[in-house]
Coordinates of C-alpha atoms and ligand atoms in Angstrom, one line a residue:
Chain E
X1 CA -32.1 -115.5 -3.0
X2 CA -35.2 -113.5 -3.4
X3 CA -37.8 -114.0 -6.3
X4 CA -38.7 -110.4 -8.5
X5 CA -40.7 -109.8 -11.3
X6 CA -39.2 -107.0 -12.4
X7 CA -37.6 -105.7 -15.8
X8 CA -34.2 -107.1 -16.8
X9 CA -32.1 -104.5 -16.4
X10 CA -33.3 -103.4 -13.0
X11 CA -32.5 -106.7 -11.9
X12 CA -28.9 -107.2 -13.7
X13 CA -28.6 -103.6 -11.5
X14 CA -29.0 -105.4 -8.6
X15 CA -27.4 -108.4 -9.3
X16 CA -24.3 -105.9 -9.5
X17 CA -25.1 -103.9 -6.9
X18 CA -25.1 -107.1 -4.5
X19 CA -21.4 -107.5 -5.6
X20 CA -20.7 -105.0 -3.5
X21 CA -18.8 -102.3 -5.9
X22 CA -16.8 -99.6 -4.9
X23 CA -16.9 -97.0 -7.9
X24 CA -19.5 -97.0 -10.4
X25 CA -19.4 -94.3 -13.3
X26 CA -21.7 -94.5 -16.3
X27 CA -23.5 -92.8 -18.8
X28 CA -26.6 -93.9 -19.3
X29 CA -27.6 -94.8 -23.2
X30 CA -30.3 -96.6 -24.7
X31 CA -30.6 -100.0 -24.5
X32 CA -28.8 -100.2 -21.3
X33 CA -29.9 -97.2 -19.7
X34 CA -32.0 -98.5 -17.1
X35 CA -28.8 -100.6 -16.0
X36 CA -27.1 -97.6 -15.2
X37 CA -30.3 -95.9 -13.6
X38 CA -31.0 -99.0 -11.5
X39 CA -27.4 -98.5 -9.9
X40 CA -28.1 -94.9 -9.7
X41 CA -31.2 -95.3 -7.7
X42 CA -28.8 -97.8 -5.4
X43 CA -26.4 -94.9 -4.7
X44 CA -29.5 -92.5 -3.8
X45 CA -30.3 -94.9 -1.4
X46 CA -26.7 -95.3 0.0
X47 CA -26.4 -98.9 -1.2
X48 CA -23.6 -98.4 -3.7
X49 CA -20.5 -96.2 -2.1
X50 CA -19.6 -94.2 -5.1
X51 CA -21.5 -93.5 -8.2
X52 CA -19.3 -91.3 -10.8
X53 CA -22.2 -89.6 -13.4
X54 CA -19.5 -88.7 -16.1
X55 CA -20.2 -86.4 -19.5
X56 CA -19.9 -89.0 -21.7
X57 CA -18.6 -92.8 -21.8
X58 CA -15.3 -92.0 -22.8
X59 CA -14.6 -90.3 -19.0
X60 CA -17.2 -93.3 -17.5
X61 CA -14.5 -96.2 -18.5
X62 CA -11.6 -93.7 -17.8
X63 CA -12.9 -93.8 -14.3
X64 CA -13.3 -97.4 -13.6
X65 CA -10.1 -97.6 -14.7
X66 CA -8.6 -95.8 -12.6
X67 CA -10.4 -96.8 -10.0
X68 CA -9.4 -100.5 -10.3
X69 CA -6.0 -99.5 -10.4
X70 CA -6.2 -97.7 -7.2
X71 CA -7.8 -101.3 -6.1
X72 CA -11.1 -101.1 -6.5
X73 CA -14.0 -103.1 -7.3
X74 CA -15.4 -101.0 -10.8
X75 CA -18.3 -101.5 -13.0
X76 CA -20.2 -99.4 -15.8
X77 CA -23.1 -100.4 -18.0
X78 CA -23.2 -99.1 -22.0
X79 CA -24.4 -99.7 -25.3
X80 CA -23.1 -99.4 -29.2
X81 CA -21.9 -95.6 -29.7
X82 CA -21.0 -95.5 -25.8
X83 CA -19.2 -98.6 -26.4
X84 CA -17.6 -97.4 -30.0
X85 CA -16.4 -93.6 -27.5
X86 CA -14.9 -95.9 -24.5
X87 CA -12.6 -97.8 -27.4
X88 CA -9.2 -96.5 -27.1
X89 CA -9.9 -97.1 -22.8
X90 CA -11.2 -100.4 -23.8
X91 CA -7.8 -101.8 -25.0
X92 CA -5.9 -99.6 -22.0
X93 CA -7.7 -101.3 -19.7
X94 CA -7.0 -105.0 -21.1
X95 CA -3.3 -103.7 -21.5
X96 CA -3.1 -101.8 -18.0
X97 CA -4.8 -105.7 -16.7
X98 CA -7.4 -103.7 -14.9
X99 CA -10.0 -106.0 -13.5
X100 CA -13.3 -103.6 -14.3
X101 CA -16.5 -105.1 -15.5
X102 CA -18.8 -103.7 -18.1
X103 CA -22.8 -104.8 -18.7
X104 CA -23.3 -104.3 -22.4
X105 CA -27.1 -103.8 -23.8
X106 CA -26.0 -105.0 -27.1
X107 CA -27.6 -102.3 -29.8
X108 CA -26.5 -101.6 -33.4
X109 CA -23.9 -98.6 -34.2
X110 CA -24.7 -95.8 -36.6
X111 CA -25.3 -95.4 -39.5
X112 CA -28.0 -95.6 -40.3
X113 CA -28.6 -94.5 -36.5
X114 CA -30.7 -97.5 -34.9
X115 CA -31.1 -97.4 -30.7
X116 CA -32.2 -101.6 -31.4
X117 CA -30.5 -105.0 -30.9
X118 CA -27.3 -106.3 -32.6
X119 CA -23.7 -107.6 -31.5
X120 CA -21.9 -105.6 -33.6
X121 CA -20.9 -102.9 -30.4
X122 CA -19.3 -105.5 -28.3
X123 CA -17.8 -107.7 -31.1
X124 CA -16.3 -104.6 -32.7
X125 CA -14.3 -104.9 -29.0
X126 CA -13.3 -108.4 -30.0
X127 CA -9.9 -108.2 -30.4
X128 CA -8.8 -105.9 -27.3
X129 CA -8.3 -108.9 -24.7
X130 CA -11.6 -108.3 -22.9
X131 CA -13.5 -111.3 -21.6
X132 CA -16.3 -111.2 -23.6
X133 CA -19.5 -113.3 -22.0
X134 CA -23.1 -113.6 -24.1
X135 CA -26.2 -114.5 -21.7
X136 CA -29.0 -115.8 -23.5
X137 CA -31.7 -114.2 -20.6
X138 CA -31.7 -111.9 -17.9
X139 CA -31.4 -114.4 -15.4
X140 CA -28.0 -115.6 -16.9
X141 CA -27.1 -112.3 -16.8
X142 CA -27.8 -111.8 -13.8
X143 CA -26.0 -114.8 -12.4
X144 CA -22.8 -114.2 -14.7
X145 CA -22.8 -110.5 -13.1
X146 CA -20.6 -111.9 -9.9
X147 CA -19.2 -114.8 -12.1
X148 CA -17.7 -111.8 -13.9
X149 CA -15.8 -110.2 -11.6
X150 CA -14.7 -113.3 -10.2
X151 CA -13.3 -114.3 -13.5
X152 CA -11.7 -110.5 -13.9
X153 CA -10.3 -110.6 -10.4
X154 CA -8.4 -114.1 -10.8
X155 CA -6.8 -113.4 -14.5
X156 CA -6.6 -109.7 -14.4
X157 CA -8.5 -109.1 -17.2
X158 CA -11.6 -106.7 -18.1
X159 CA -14.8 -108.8 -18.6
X160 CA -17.9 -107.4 -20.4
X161 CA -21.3 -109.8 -20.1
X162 CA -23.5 -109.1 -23.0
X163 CA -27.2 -108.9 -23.2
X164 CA -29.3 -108.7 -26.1
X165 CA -31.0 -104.6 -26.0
X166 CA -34.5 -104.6 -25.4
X167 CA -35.4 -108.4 -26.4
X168 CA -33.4 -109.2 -22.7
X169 CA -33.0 -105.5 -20.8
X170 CA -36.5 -104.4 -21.3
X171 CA -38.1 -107.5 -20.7
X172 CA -40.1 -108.2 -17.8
X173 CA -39.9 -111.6 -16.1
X174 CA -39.7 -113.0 -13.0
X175 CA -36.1 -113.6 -11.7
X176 CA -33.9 -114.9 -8.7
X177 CA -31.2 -112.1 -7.5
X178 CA -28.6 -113.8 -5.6
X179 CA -28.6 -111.7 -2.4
X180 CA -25.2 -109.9 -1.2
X181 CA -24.6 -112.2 2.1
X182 CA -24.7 -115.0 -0.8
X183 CA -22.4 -113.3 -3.2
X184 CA -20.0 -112.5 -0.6
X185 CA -19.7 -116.5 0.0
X186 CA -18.7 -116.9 -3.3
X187 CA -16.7 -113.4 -4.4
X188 CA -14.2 -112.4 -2.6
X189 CA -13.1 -108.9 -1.6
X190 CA -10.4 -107.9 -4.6
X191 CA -6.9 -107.4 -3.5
X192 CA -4.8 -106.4 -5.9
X193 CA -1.0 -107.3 -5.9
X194 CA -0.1 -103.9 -7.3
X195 CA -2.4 -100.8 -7.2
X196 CA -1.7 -97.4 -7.1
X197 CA -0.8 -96.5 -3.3
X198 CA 1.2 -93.4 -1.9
X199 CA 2.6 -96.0 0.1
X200 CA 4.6 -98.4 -2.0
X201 CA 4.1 -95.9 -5.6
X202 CA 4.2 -97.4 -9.0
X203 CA 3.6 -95.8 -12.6
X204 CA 0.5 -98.4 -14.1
X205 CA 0.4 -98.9 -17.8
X206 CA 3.5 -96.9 -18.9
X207 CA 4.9 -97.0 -21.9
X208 CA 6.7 -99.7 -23.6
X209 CA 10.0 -99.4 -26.5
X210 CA 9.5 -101.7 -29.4
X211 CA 12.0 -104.6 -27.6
X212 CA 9.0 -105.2 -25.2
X213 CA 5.3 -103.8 -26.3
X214 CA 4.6 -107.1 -28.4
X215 CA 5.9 -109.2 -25.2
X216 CA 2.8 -107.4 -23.1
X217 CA 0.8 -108.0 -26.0
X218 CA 1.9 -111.7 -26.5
X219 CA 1.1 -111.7 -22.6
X220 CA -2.3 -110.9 -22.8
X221 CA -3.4 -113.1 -25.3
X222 CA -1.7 -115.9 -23.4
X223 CA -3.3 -115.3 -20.4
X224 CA -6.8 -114.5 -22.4
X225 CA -6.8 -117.8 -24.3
X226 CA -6.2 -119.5 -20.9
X227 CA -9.1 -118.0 -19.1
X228 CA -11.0 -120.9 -20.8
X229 CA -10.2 -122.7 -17.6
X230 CA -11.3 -119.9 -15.1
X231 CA -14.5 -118.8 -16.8
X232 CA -15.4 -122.7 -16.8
X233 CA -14.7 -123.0 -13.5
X234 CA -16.0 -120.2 -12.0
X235 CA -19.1 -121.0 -14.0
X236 CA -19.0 -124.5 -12.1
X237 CA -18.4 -123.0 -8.9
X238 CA -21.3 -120.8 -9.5
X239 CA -23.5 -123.5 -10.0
X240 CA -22.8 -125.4 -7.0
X241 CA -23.5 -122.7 -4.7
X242 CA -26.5 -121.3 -6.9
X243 CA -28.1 -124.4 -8.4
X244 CA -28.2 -122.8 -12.4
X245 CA -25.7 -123.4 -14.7
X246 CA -25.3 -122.8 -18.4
X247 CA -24.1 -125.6 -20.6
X248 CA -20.6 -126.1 -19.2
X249 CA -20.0 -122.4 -18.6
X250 CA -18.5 -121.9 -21.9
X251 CA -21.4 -123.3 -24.8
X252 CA -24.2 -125.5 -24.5
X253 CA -25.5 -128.1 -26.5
X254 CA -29.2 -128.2 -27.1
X255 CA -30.4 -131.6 -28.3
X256 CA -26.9 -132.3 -29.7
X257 CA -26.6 -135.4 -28.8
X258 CA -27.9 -137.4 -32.6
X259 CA -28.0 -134.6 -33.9
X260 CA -27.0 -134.3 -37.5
X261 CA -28.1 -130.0 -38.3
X262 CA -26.7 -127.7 -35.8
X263 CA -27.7 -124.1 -35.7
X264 CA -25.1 -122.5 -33.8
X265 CA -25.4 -119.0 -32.4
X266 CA -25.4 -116.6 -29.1
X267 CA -27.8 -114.9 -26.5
X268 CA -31.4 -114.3 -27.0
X269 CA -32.1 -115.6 -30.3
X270 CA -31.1 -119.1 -28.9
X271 CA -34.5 -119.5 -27.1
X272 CA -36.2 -118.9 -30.3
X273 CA -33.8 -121.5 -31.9
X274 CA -34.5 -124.0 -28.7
X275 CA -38.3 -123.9 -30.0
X276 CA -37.7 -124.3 -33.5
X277 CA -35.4 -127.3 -32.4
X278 CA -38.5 -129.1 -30.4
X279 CA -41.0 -128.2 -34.0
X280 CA -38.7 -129.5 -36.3
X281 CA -37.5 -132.8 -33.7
X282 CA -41.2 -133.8 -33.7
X283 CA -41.2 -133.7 -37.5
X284 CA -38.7 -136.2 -37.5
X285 CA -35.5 -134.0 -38.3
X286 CA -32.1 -134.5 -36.4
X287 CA -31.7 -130.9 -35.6
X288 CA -29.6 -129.0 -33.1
X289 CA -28.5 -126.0 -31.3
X290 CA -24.9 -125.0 -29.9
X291 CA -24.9 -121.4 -28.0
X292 CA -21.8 -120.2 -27.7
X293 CA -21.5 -118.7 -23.8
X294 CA -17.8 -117.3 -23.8
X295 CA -17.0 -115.6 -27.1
X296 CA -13.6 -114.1 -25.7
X297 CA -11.7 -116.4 -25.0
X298 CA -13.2 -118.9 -27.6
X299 CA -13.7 -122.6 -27.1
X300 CA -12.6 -123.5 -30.4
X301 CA -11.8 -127.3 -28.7
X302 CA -15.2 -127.4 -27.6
X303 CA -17.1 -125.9 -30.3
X304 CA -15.1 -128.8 -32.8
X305 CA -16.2 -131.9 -30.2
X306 CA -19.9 -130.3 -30.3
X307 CA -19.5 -130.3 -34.2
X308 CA -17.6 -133.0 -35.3
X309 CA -20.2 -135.8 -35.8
X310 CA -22.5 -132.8 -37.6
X311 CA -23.3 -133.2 -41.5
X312 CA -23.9 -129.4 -41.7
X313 CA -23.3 -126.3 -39.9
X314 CA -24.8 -122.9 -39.8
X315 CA -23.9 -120.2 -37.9
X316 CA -26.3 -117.5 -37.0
X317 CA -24.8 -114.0 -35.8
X318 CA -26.5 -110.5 -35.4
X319 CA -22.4 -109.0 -36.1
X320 CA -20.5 -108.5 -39.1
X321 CA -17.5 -107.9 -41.2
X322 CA -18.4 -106.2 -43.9
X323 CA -16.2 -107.1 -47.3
X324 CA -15.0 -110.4 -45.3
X325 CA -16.3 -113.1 -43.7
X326 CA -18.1 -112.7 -40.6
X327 CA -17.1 -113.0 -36.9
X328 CA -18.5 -116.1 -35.5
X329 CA -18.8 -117.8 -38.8
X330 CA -14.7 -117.1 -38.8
X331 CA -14.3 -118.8 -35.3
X332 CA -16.7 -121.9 -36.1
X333 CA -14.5 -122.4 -39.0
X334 CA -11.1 -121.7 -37.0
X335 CA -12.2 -124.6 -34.8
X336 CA -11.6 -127.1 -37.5
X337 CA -7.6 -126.1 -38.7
X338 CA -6.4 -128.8 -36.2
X339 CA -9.3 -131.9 -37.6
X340 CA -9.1 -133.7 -40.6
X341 CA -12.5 -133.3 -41.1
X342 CA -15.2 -130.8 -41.0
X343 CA -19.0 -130.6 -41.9
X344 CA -20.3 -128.0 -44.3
X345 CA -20.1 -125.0 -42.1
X346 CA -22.7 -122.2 -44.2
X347 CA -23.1 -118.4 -42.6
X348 CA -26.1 -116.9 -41.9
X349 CA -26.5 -112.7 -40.5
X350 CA -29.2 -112.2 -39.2
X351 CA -31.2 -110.0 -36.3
X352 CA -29.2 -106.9 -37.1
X353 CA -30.6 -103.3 -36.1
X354 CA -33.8 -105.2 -34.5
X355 CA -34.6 -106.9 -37.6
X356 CA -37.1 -109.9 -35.8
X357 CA -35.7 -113.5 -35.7
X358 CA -38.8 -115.5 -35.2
X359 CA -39.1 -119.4 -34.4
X360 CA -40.6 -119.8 -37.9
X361 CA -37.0 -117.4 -39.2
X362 CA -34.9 -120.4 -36.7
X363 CA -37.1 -123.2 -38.3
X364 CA -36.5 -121.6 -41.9
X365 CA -32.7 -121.3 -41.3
X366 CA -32.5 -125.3 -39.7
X367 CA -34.8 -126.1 -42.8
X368 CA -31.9 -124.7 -45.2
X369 CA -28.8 -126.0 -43.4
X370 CA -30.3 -129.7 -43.2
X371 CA -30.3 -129.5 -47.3
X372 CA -26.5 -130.1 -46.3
X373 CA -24.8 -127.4 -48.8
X374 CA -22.7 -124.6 -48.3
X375 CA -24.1 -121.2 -48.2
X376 CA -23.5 -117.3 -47.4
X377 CA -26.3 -115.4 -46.7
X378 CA -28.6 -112.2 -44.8
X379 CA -31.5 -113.4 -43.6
Chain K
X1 CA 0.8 -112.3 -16.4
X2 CA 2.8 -109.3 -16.6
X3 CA 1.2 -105.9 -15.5
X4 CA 3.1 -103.1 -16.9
X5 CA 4.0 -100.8 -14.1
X6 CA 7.5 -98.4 -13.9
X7 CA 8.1 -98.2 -9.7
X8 CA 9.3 -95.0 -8.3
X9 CA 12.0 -93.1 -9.5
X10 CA 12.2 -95.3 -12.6
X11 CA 12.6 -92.3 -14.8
X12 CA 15.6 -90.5 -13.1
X13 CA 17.2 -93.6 -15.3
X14 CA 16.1 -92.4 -18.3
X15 CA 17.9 -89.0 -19.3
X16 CA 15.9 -87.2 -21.7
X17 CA 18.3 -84.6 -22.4
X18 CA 19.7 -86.8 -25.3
X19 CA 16.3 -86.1 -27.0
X20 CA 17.2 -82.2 -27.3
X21 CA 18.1 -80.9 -30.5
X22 CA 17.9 -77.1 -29.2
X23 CA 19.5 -76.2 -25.4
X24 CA 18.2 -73.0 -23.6
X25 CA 21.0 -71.1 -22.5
X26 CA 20.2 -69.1 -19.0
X27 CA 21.4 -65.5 -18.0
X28 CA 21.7 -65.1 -14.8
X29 CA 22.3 -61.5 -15.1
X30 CA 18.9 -60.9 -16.7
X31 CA 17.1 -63.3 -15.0
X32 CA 14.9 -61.9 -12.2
X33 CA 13.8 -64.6 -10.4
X34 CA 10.2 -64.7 -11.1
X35 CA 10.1 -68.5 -11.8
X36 CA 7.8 -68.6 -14.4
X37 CA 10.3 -70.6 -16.4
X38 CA 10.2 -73.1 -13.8
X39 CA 6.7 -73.4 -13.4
X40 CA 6.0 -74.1 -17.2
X41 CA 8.6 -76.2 -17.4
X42 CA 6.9 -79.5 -18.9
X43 CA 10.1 -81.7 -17.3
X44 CA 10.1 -80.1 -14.3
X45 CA 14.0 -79.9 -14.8
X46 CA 14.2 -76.0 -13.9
X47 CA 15.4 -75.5 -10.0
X48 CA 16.6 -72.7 -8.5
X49 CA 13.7 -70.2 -8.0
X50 CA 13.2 -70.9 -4.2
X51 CA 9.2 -69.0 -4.2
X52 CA 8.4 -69.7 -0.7
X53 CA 11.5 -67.3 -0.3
X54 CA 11.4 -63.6 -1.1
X55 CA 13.1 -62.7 -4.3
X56 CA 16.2 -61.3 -3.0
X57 CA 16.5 -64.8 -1.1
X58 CA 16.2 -66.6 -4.3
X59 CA 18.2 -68.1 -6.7
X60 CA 18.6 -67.6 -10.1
X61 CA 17.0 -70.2 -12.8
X62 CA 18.9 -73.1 -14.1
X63 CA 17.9 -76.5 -15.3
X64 CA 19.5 -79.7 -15.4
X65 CA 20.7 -81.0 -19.0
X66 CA 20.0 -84.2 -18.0
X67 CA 16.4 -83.9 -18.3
X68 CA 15.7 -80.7 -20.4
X69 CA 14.1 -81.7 -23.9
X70 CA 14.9 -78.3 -25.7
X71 CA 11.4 -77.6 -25.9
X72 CA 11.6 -74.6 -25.5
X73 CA 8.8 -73.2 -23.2
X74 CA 11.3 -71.7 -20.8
X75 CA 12.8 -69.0 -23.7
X76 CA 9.0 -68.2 -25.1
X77 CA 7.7 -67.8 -21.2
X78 CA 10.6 -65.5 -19.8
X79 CA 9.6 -61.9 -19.9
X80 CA 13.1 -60.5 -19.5
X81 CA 14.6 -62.2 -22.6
X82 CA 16.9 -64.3 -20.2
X83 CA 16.9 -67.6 -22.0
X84 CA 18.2 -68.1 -25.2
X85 CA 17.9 -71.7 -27.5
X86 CA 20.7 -72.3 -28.9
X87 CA 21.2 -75.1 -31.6
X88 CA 22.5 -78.2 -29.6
X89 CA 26.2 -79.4 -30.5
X90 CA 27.0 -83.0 -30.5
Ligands
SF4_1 S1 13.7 -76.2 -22.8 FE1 11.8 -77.1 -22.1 S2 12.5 -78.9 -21.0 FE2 14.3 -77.5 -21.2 S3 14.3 -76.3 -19.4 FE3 13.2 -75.2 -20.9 S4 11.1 -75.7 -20.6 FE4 12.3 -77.2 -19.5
SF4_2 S1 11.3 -66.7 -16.4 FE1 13.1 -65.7 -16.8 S2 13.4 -64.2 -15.2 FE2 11.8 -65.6 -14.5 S3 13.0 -67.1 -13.3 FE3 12.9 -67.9 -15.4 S4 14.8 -67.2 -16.4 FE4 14.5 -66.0 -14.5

């Protein structure tokens, strides 16, 4: 483990590169551009075996998968309009159950064009069976970077790990890059059951009659939903051997405990939320946070035991559905079909494009919820 | 956790000749045995055009029914007019 102060990105770069990948094709796009350079500069210096520098994103994704199929360890690093060109090859790859792994610099999609930070990239991926992982710093990212391909490699699904643009992969702090002798104790070399090999050939990801498509899909969602399990414990695992863990791997709780207010939210804004938390707790109020680690699959068990002794809820998201109701706000409130009872759960979007959350915005928005009525609103 | 894979040889199973709804009909007397029928051929269901052979060693062009879609490709590639479509009877 060696101590940098360096920018985000260049360390998540590292962090990846220290888990030893075989092919690596990107194209670099603001805000996670300086991921894919970082790796870049690792392949110049003959750290990283194969770097692919594809036209667009569309052929980066296409790569890695193909590349995992053929049993290989694959990565790429994008960002909102890369993200919204790999789509079609993001559910192929869920479907083909290729283990790649994507960094997303989380960015807002055109239009209005806008290079600056929101969720709605990766959440627009939601629904393709993709492991979807929210770090609230760089140094979570950096640690859930061989968590990730752990995870990918033991249920055969894609994982992306998601980091606020600029606010996390510009920043510069000073971090603790698991070294590769280190990673290599804990990540083992992937070894596919079935790949593409002239020795035993197979046709991957063919096509399916209507008798059987919805079985692969039913198959996948299975298999996603029960990834709670490995993304906890590989989380755990993590932990043990690295000595920094996040919540239980899947949310975590800040001041939960009496707490009657819960803000609940993902990735960056959560440290601004964490310090309005401590203002308001010294004033008195019973105010909490609950940061939600592994959007996909979703802890709705966990996320209703965080909850349940809560008067009222609001949930903070930088991500949309426009003309319905949004996407976190939808799962918080799916947690609750199975409980008899609920607390006022109120939706808040926020953060979009870039748009500033500030402590005072968190202290405003805990201020509002602990009024204890429901309520719909950009903030 | 099913990965959907097809293993080797998989598709000899599946005849996609039932799929044609036009059949080209060969000539051998006009065919010359250039094999570009064979090499457009998107099922690669034409045989008979041996081209590491000289010409006079090689067969004329046929394709297997089996696997043929009808597409057509052969008759619009032929520059001697040796394949016809014809519509398919069932
Ligand atoms: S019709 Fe199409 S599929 Fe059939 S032999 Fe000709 S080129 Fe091949
Ligand atoms: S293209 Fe025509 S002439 Fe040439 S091999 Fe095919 S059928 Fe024969």
């Amino acid at each position: 483990m060696v101590k940098k102060t360096v920018e985000g990105s260049f360390a998540i770069a590292e962090a990846i590169k220290n888990c030893e990948p075989d092919v690596v094709a990107c194209y670099p796009i603001t805000s996670s551009s300086h991921i894919a350079e970082g790796l870049a500069q690792f392949y110049a210096d003959g750290e990283i075996k194969e770097y692919i520098r594809t036209e667009q994103e569309f052929s980066s994704i296409s790569a890695i998968v193909g590349a995992s199929a053929a049993g290989s360890r694959a990565v790429s690093a994008t960002s909102s309009q890369g993200l919204a060109l790999m789509h079609e090859v993001v559910y192929a790859a869920a479907g083909m159950r290729v283990p790649i792994v994507m960094a997303i610099g989380n960015r807002a999609l055109s239009a209005p064009l806008n290079i600056w930070d929101d969720w709605q990239d990766s959440i627009a991926e939601r629904d393709s069976g993709w492991i979807q992982i929210y770090c609230e710093n760089a140094q979570e990212a950096i640690d859930t970077a061989p968590q990730a391909f752990k995870i990918a490699e033991k249920v055969m699904l894609p994982v992306m790990f998601c980091i606020d643009g600029f606010y996390i992969t510009h920043s510069v702090e000073t971090f603790e890059v698991p070294g590769m002798e280190e990673i290599r104790k804990f990540l083992p070399k992937f070894n596919p059951k079935l790949k593409l090999d002239p020795k035993n050939p197979v046709s991957l990801g063919v096509y399916a009659m209507p008798t059987h498509y919805q079985m692969f899909r039913e198959d996948v969602h299975r298999d996603a939903a029960a990834s709670l399990k490995v993304v906890k414990q590989v989380h755990d695992q993590y932990g043990k051997t690295f000595g920094r863990t996040y919540g239980d791997g899947l949310v975590e709780g800040y001041k939960l405990k009496d707490a009657r207010f819960i803000l609940v939210s993902m990735a960056s804004v959560c440290g601004n939320i964490k310090e309005a938390v401590d203002a308001l707790r010294q004033k008195g109020m019973k105010v909490g946070l609950l940061r939600i680690r592994s959007y996909r699959p979703f802890p709705y068990g966990q996320v209703a035991k965080a909850l349940a002794k809560a008067k009222a809820v609001a949930v903070l998201e930088k991500s949309y559905n426009l003309g319905g109701k949004h996407p976190l706000y939808s799962d918080v409130i799916g947690s609750f079909v199975d409980e008899k009872k609920r607390p006022v759960i109120s939706s808040i979007v926020g953060g979009l494009g870039g748009k500033d959350v500030t402590v005072r915005d968190c202290e405003g928005m805990l201020k509002k919820l602990a009024k204890g009525k429901h309520f719909e609103v950009w903030w | 956790m099913i990965i959907p894979h097809a293993k080797v040889g998989s598709s000899l199973k599946n005849k996609t000749g039932g799929w044609r709804s036009q059949k080209p009909i060969f000539n051998p007397e006009l065919c010359k045995k250039c094999g570009l029928c064979q090499l457009h051929c998107p099922e690669n269901c034409i045989s008979g055009v041996e081209m590491d052979k000289k010409v006079e060693e090689r067969s004329v062009a046929k394709t297997d029914y089996d696997f043929c879609k009808g597409c057509g490709i052969c008759a619009k590639v032929c520059p001697f007019g040796a394949i016809k479509m014809v519509e398919e009877e069932k």
